[in-house]
Coordinates of C-alpha atoms in Angstrom, one line a residue:
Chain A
X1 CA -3.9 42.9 -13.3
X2 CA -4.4 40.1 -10.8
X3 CA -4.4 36.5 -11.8
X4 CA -5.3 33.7 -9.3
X5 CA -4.2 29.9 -9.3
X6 CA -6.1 27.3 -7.3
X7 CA -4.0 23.3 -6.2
X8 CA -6.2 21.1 -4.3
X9 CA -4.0 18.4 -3.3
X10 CA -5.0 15.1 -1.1
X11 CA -4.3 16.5 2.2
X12 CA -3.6 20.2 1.6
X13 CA -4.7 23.2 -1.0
X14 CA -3.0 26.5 -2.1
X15 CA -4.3 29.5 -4.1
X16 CA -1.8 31.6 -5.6
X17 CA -2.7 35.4 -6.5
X18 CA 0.3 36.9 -9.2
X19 CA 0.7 40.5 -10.0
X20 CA 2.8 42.0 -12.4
X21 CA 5.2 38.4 -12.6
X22 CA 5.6 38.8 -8.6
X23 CA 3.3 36.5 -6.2
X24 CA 1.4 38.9 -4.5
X25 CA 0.0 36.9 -2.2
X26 CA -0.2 33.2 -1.4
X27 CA -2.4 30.7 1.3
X28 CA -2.1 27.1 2.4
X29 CA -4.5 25.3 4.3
X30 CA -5.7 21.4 5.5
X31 CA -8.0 20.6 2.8
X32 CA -12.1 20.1 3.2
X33 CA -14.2 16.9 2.6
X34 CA -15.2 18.6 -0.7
X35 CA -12.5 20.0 -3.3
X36 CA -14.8 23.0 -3.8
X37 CA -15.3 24.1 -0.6
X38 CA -11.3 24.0 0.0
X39 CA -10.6 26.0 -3.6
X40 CA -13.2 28.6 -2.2
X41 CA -12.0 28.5 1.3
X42 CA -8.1 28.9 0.0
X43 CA -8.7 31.7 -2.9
X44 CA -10.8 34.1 -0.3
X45 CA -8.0 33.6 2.5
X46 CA -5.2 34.7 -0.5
X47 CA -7.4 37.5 -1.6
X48 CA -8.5 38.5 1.9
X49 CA -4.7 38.8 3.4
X50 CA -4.6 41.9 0.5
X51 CA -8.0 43.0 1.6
X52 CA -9.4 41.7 -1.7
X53 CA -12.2 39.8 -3.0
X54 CA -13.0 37.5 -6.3
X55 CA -14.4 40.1 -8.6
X56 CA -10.4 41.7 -8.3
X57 CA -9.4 38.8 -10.2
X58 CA -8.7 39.2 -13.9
X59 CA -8.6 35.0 -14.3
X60 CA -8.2 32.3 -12.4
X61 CA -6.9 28.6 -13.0
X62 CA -7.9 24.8 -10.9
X63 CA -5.9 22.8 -10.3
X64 CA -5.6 19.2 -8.8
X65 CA -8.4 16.9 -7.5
X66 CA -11.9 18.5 -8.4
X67 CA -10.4 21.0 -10.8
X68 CA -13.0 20.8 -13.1
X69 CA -16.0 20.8 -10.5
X70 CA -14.1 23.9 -9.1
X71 CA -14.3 25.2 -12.9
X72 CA -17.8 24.6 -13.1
X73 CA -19.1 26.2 -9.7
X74 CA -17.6 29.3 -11.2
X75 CA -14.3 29.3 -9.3
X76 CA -12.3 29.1 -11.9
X77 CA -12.5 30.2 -15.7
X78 CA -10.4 27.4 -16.9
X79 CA -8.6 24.0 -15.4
X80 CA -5.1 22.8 -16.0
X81 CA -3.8 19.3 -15.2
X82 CA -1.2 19.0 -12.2
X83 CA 1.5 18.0 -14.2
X84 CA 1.2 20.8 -16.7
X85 CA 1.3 23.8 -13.5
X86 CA 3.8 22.2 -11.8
X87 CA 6.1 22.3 -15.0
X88 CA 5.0 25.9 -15.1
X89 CA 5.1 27.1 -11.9
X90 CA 8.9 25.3 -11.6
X91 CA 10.3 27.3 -14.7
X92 CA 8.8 30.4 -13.4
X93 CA 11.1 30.3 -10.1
X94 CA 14.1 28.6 -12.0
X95 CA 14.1 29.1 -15.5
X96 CA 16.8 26.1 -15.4
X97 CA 14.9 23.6 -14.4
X98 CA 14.6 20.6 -16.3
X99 CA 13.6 17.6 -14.0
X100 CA 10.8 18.1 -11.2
X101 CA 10.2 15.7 -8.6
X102 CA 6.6 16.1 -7.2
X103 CA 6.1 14.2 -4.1
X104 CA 2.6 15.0 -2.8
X105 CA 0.4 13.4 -0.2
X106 CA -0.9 10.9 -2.1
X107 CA 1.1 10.2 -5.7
X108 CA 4.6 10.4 -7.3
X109 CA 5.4 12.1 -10.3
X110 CA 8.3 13.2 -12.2
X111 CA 7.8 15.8 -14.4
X112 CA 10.2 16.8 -16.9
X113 CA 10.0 20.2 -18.7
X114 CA 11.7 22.0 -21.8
X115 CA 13.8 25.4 -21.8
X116 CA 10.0 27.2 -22.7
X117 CA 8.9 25.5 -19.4
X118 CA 6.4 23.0 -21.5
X119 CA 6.1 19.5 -20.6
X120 CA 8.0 16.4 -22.3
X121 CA 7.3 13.9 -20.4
X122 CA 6.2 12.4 -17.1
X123 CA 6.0 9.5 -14.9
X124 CA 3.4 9.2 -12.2
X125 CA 2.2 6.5 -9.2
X126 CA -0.7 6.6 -7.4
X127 CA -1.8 3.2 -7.2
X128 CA 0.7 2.7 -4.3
X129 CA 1.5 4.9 -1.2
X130 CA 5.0 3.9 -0.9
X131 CA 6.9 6.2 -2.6
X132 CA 4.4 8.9 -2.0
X133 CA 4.0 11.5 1.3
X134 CA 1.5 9.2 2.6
X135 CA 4.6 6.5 3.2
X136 CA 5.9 9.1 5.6
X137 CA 3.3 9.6 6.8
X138 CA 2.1 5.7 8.2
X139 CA 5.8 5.7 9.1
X140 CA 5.8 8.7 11.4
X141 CA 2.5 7.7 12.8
X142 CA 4.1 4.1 13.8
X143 CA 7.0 5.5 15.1
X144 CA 4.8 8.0 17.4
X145 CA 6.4 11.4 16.1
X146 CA 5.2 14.0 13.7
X147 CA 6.2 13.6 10.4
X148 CA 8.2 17.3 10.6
X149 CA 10.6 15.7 13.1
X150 CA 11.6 12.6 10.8
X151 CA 14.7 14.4 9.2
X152 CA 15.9 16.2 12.3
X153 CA 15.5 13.0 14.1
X154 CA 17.2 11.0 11.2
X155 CA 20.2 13.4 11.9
X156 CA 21.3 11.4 15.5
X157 CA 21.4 8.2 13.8
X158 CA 24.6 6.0 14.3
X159 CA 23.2 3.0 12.3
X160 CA 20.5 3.4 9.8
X161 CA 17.9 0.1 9.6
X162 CA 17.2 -1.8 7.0
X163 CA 13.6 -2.0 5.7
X164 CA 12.9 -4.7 3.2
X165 CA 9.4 -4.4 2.2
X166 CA 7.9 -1.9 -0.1
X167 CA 4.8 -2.0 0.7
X168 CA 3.6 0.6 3.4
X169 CA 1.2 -2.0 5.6
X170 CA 4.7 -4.5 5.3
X171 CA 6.9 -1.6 6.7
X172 CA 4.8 -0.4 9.6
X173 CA 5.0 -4.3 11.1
X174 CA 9.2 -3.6 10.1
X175 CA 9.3 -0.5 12.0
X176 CA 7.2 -2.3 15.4
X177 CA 10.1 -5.3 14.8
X178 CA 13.0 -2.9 14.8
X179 CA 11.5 -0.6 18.1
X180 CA 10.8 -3.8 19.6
X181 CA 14.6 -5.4 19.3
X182 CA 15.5 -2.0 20.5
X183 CA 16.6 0.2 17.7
X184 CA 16.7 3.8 18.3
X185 CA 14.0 6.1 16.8
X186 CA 16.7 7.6 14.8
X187 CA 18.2 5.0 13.4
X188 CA 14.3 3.6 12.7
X189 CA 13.9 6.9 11.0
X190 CA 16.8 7.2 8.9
X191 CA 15.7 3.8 7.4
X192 CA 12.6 5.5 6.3
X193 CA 13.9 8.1 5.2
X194 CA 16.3 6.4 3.2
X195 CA 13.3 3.9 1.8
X196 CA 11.7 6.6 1.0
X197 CA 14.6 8.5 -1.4
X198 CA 14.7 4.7 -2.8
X199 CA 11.2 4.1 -4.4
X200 CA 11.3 8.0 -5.3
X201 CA 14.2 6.9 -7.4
X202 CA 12.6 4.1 -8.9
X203 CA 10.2 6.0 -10.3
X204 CA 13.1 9.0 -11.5
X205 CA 15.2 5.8 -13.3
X206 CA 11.8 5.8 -15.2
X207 CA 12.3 8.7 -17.1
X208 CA 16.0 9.3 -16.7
X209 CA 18.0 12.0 -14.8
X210 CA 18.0 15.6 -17.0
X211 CA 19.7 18.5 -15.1
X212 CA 19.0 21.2 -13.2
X213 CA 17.0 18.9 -10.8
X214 CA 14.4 20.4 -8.6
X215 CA 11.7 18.9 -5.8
X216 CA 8.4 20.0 -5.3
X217 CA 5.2 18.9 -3.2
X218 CA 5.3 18.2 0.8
X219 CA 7.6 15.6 1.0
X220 CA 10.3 18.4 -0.5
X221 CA 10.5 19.9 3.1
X222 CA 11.9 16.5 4.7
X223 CA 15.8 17.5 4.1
X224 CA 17.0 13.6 4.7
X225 CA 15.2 12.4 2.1
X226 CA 16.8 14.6 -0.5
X227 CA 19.8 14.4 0.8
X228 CA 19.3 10.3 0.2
X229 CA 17.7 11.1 -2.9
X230 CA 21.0 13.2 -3.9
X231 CA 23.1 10.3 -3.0
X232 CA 21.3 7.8 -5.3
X233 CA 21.1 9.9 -8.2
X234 CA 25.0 11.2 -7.6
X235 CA 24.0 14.6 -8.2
X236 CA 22.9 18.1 -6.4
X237 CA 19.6 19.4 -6.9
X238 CA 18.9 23.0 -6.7
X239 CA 16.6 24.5 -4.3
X240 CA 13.0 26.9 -4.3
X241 CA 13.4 30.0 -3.1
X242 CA 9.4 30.0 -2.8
X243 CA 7.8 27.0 0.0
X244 CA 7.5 24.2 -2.3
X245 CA 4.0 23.1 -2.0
X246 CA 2.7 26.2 -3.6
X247 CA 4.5 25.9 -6.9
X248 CA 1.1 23.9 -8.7
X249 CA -1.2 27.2 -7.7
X250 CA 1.8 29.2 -9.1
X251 CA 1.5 27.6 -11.9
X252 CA -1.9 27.8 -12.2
X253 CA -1.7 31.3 -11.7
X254 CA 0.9 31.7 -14.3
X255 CA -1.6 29.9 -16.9
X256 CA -4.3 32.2 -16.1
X257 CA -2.2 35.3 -17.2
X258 CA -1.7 33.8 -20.1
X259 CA -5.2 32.8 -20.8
X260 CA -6.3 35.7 -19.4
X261 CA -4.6 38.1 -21.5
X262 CA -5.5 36.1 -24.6
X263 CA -8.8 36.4 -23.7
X264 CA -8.5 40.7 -22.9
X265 CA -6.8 41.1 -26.4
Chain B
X1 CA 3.5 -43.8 11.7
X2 CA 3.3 -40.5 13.2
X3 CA 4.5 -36.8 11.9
X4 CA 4.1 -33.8 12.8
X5 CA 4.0 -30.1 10.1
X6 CA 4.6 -27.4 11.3
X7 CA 3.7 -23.7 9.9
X8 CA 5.4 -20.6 11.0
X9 CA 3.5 -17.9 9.4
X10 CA 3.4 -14.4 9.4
X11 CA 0.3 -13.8 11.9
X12 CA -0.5 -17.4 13.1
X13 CA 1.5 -21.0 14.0
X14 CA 0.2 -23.9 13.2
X15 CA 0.8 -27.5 13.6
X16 CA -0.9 -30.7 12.2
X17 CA -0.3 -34.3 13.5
X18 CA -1.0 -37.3 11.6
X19 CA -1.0 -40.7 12.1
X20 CA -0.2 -42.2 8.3
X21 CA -3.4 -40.7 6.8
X22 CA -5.7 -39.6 10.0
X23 CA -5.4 -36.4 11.6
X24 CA -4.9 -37.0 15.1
X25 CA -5.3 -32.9 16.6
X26 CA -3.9 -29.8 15.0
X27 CA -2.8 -26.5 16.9
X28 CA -2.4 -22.8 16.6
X29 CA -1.2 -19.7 18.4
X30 CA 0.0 -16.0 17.5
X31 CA 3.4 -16.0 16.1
X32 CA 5.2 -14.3 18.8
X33 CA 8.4 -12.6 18.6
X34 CA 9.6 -16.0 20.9
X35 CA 7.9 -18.4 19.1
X36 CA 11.0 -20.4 19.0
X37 CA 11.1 -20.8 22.8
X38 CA 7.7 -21.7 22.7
X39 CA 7.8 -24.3 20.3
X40 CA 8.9 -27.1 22.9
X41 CA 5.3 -26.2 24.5
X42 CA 3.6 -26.0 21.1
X43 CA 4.6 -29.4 20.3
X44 CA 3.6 -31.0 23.6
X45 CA 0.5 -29.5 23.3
X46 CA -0.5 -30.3 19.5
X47 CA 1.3 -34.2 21.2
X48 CA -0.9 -34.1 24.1
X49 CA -4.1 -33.2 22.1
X50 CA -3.4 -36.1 20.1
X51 CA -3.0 -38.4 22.8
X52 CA 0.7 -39.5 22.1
X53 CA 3.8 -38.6 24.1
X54 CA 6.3 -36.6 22.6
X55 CA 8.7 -39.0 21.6
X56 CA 5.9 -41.1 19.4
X57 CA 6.7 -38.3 16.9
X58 CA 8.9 -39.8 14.4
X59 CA 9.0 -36.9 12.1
X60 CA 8.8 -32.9 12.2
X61 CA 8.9 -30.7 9.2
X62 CA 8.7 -27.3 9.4
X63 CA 7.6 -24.7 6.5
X64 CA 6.5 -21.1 6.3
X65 CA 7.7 -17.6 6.7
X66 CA 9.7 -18.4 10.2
X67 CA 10.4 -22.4 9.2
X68 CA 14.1 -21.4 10.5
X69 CA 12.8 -20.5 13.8
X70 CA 11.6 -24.4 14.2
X71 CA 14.7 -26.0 15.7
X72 CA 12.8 -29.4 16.2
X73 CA 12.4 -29.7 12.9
X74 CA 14.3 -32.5 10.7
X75 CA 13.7 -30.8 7.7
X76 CA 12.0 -27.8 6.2
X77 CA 9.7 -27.8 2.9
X78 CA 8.5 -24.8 0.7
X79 CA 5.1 -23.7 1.2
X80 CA 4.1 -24.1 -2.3
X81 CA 4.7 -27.6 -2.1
X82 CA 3.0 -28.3 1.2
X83 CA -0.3 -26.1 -0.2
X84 CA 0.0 -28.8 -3.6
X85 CA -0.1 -31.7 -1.8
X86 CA -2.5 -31.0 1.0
X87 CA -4.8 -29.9 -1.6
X88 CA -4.5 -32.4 -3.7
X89 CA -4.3 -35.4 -0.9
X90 CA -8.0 -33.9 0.7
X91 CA -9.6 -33.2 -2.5
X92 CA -8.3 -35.0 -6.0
X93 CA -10.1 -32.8 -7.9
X94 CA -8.8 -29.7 -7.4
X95 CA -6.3 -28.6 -9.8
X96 CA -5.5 -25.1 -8.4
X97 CA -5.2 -24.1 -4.6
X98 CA -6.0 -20.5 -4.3
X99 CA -4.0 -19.7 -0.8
X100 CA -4.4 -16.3 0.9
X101 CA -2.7 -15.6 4.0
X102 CA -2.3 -13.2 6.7
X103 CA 0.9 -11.5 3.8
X104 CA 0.7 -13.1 0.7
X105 CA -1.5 -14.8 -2.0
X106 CA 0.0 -17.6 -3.3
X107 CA -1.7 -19.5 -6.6
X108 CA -0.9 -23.3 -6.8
X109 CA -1.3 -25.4 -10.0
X110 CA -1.0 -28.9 -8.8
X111 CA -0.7 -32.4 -10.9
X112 CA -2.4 -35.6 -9.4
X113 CA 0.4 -36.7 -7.6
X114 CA 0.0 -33.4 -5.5
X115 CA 3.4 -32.2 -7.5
X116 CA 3.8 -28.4 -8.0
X117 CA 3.1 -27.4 -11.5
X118 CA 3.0 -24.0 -11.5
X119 CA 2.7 -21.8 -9.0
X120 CA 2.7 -17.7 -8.2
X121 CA 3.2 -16.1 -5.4
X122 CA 2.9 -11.7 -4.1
X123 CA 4.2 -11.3 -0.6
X124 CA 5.6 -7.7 -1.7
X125 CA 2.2 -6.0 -1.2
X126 CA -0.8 -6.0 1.3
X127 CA -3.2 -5.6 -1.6
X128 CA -5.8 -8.5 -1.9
X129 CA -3.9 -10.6 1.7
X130 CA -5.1 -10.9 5.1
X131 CA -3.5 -7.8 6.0
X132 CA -5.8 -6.1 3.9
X133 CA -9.1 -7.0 5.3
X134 CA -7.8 -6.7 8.8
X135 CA -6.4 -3.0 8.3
X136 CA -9.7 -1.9 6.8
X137 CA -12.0 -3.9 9.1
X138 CA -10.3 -2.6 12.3
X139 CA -10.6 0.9 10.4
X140 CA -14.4 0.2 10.4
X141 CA -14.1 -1.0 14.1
X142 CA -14.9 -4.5 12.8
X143 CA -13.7 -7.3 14.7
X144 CA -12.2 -10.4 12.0
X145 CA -14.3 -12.8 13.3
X146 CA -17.8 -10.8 12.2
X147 CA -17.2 -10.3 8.8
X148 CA -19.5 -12.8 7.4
X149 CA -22.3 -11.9 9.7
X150 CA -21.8 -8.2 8.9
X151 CA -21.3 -8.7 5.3
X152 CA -24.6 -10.6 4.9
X153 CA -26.4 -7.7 6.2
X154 CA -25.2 -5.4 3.3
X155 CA -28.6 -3.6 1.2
X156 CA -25.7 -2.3 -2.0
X157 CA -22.8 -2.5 -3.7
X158 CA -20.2 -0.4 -3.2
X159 CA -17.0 0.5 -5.8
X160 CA -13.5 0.6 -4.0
X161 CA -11.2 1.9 -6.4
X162 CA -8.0 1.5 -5.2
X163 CA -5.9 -1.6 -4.6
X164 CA -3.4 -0.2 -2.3
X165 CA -4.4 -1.1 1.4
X166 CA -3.3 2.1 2.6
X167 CA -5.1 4.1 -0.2
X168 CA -8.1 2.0 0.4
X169 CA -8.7 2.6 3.8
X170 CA -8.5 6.2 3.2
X171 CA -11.2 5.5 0.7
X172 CA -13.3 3.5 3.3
X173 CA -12.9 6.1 5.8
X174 CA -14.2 8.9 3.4
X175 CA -17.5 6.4 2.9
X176 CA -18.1 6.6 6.2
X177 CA -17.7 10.0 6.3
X178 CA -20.6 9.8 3.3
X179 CA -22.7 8.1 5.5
X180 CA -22.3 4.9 3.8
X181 CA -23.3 1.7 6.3
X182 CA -20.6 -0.2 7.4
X183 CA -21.9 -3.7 6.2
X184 CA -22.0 -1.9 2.9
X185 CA -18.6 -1.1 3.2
X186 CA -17.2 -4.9 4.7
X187 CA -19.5 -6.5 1.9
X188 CA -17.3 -4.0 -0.5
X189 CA -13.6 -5.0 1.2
X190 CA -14.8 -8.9 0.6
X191 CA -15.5 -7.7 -2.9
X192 CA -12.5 -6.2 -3.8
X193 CA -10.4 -8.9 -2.2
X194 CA -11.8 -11.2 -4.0
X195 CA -11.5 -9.3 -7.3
X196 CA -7.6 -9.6 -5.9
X197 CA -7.3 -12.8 -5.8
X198 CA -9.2 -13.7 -8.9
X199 CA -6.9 -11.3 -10.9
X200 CA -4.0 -13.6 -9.6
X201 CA -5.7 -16.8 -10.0
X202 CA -6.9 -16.1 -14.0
X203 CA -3.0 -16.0 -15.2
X204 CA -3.2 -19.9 -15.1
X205 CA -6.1 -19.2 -17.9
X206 CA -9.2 -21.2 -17.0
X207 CA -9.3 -23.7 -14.1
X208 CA -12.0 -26.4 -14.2
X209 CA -11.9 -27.5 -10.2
X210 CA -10.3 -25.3 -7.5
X211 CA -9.9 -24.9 -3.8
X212 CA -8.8 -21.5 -1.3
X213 CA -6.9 -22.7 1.8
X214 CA -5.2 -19.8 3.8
X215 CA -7.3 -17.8 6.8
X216 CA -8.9 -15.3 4.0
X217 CA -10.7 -19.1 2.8
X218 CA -12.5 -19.4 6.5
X219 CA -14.7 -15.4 5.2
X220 CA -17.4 -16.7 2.8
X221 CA -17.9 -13.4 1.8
X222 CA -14.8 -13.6 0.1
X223 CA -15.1 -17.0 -1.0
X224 CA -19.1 -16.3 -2.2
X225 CA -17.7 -13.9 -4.8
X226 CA -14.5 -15.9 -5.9
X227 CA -16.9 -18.7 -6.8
X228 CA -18.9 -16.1 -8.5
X229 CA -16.1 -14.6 -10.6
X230 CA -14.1 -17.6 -11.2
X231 CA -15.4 -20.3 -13.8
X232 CA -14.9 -24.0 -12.8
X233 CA -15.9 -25.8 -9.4
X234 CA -15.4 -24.6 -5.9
X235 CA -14.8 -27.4 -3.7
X236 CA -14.5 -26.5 -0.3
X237 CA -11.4 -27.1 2.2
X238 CA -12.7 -29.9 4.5
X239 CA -10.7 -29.2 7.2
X240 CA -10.1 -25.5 8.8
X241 CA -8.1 -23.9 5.9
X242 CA -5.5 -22.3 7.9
X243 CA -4.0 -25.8 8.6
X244 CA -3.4 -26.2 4.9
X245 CA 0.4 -25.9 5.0
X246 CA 0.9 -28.0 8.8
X247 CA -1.2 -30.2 7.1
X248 CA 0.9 -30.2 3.8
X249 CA 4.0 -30.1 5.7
X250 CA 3.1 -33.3 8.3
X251 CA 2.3 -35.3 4.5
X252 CA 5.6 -34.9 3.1
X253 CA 7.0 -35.5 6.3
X254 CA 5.0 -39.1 5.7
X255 CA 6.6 -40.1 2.6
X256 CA 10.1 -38.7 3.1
X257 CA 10.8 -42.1 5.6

């Protein structure tokens, strides 16, 4: 049996398609004005890379922004919230995992999870883009390089900066101070880096430190900032061995088995 | 006697000169990343304007985000305390100064002395300052300056949802993207500022008389909709409300002799 699992996120979507507890396939795109036009964009790509179509799909599961529009268009047979798939999809790939730290395009959460993989509790922010991927993303912009090349860059740095403000607008007008006194891009990007591994950990104080420690969503990829992150909370966290950003639609995916096979029996 | 304020803020200098109680000219230019060298030439200018020489100024205070950078100065003062007593020295009434500035909203509560009360004050956020308007507007391709007369020509009202000035230009964008007409969406930036502001200004419970001084109190589109959401009197900053610190500032500078 096939069971598909659809994420649309701010800036990018996933589908998910799991076969006998393996992910049989998997797609990642730029997401659409509309949520439902990415969800049906994402799932046919996954489906089509096995030469497969929407009828081979036992159940499927939405995900993210528009989930229930996506539900209701027929998409879908059932919609989870975010927090709930990424707690699953996490525990699917590393049964140890007891803290997830879900930086996505747009909000912050941290999601912790019990030995069954079900949630107990959770912080989130998305009234502010600092602390989210959309910090990195200003920053990057400002400092004229992609927002891929902030960690490698962030590696020839002799003298990290110091950014003060918080708030995104506030650090862009840092960032054009420190570039204009002369500071090097890596040293300017270090500082973000490292600003950014601080507001993540104001929000992980929030609900307290519960090990094995894992990090999901976009900003996962930038290496610096966990390595910051790492330093601040004075402990390793262990690593995916599947590309971050798809573990929601996993966990989507992983909901529709289960609802799926409830709903075969 | 003659003094002269000062105000080093985050987008704009100013400078006030008074003669005891009548403003004699006033000044103001981009804060520069020299704008201590320039300050010799600020001074002669706002002097020259004025129609005294330099050394007819008998006292300079400074105040602001950069109040350091003014080495001329004899002694600094807190802008909360400059906003108190220019508000209160121009208009008696006014009980509460509602400043919002190119960085920060501040909220004065003064007594009639012009003495700080109570006061509040965010400078850790763009949300509801200066900053906020002008990332959005120059988002819409707005230039500062036109927002009234772009504002006025708004047909509905438009929700923004978010207070973050990041998140709400994303919003704005996707309006646009919607089709939505930009005065629609200025007239909705004005809104939500104000709604900002307000939010701020309502934690001092309610004020009978009040007053908005900052460059956000120059946009009546803002100002229209404070007045509408605020109880109590508006009375209107009779001189250009960016001065309000300089002003403050060049006052205290009065009475310290």
């Amino acid at each position: 049996m096939l069971y598909g699992g659809i994420d649309v996120g701010s800036l990018s979507a996933q589908a998910v398609i799991i076969k006998d507890n393996v992910i049989y396939s998997n797609y990642s795109m730029r997401v659409k004005p509309r949520p439902v036009d990415s969800a049906a964009t994402v799932l046919e790509e996954a489906l089509k890379e096995k030469g497969l179509s929407l009828k081979d799909l036992a159940f499927c599961v939405s995900t993210g922004y528009g989930r229930e529009q996506i539900q209701k268009e027929g998409l879908s047979g059932e919609n989870m919230s975010e927090i709930s798939c990424h707690g699953k999809g996490a525990h699917w790939v590393l049964p140890q995992v007891r803290t997830i730290i879900d930086i996505g395009g747009q909000d912050a959460k941290v999601i912790k999870v019990d030995e069954n993989g079900e949630l107990v509790n959770f912080v989130m922010n998305d009234k502010c883009a600092a602390g989210t991927g959309r910090f990195l993303d200003v920053m990057s912009k400002t400092l004229g390089v992609s927002v891929d090349e902030l960690a490698p860059l962030s590696l020839k740095s002799r003298q990290t900066v110091e950014m003060s403000s918080r708030c995104s607008i506030f650090c862009e007008t840092e960032v054009h101070h420190y570039l204009q006194r002369g500071a090097s891009l890596a040293d300017v990007a270090a500082g973000i880096n490292y600003a950014m591994a601080e507001r993540v950990m104001a929000l992980v104080r929030r609900v307290g430190i519960e090990k094995e420690i894992t990090m999901s969503g976009g900003v996962a990829k930038n290496s610096a900032v966990r390595k910051e992150l790492e330093k601040l909370m004075q402990t390793r966290m262990v690593t995916y061995k599947v590309d971050t950003q798809i573990v929601g639609a996993l966990g989507a995916a992983l909901f529709a088995r289960k609802l799926g096979e409830v709903k075969s029996l | 006697m003659i003094s002269l304020g000062i105000d080093v803020g985050s987008l704009f200098t100013k400078a006030v000169l008074l003669d005891d109680d009548q403003m004699l000219a006033s000044a103001m230019r981009e804060t520069t990343g020299n704008i201590s060298g320039e300050m010799e030439e600020f001074i002669n200018e706002v002097a020259s304007r004025g129609g005294v020489s330099r050394q007819n100024i008998e006292v300079c205070v400074s105040a602001g985000q950069g109040e350091d950078l003014v080495e001329q100065a004899d002694f600094s003062e807190d802008t909360v305390v400059c906003i108190a007593m220019a508000s209160r020295h121009l208009l008696p009434e006014s009980e509460l100064a509602v400043d919002v500035g190119g960085q920060s909203i501040t909220t004065v509560i003064s007594d009639t002395e012009g003495e700080v009360a109570n006061f509040m004050h965010n400078d850790k956020c763009a949300s509801g300052s200066g900053r906020f308007i002008e990332v959005i507007s120059s988002a819409l391709g707005v230039n500062m300056n036109d927002i009234d007369e772009i504002a006025e020509k708004a047909q509905k009202t438009i929700p923004v949802s978010t207070q973050c000035a990041v998140f709400a230009e994303s919003e704005i964008v996707s309006y646009v993207n919607q089709g939505e007409a930009v005065p629609d969406l200025i007239a909705a930036v004005c809104e939500a500022v104000a709604r900002m502001v307000v939010s701020q200004a309502l934690r001092f419970g309610n004020i009978k008389n009040y007053t908005v001084t900052g460059g956000v109190g120059r946009i009546s589109a803002v100002v229209n909709v404070l007045e509408k959401r605020l109880q109590g009197n508006y009375y209107s900053f009779p001189i250009d409300p960016r001065l309000a610190v300089a002003y403050g500032a060049s006052l205290l500078g009065q009475m310290e002799e």
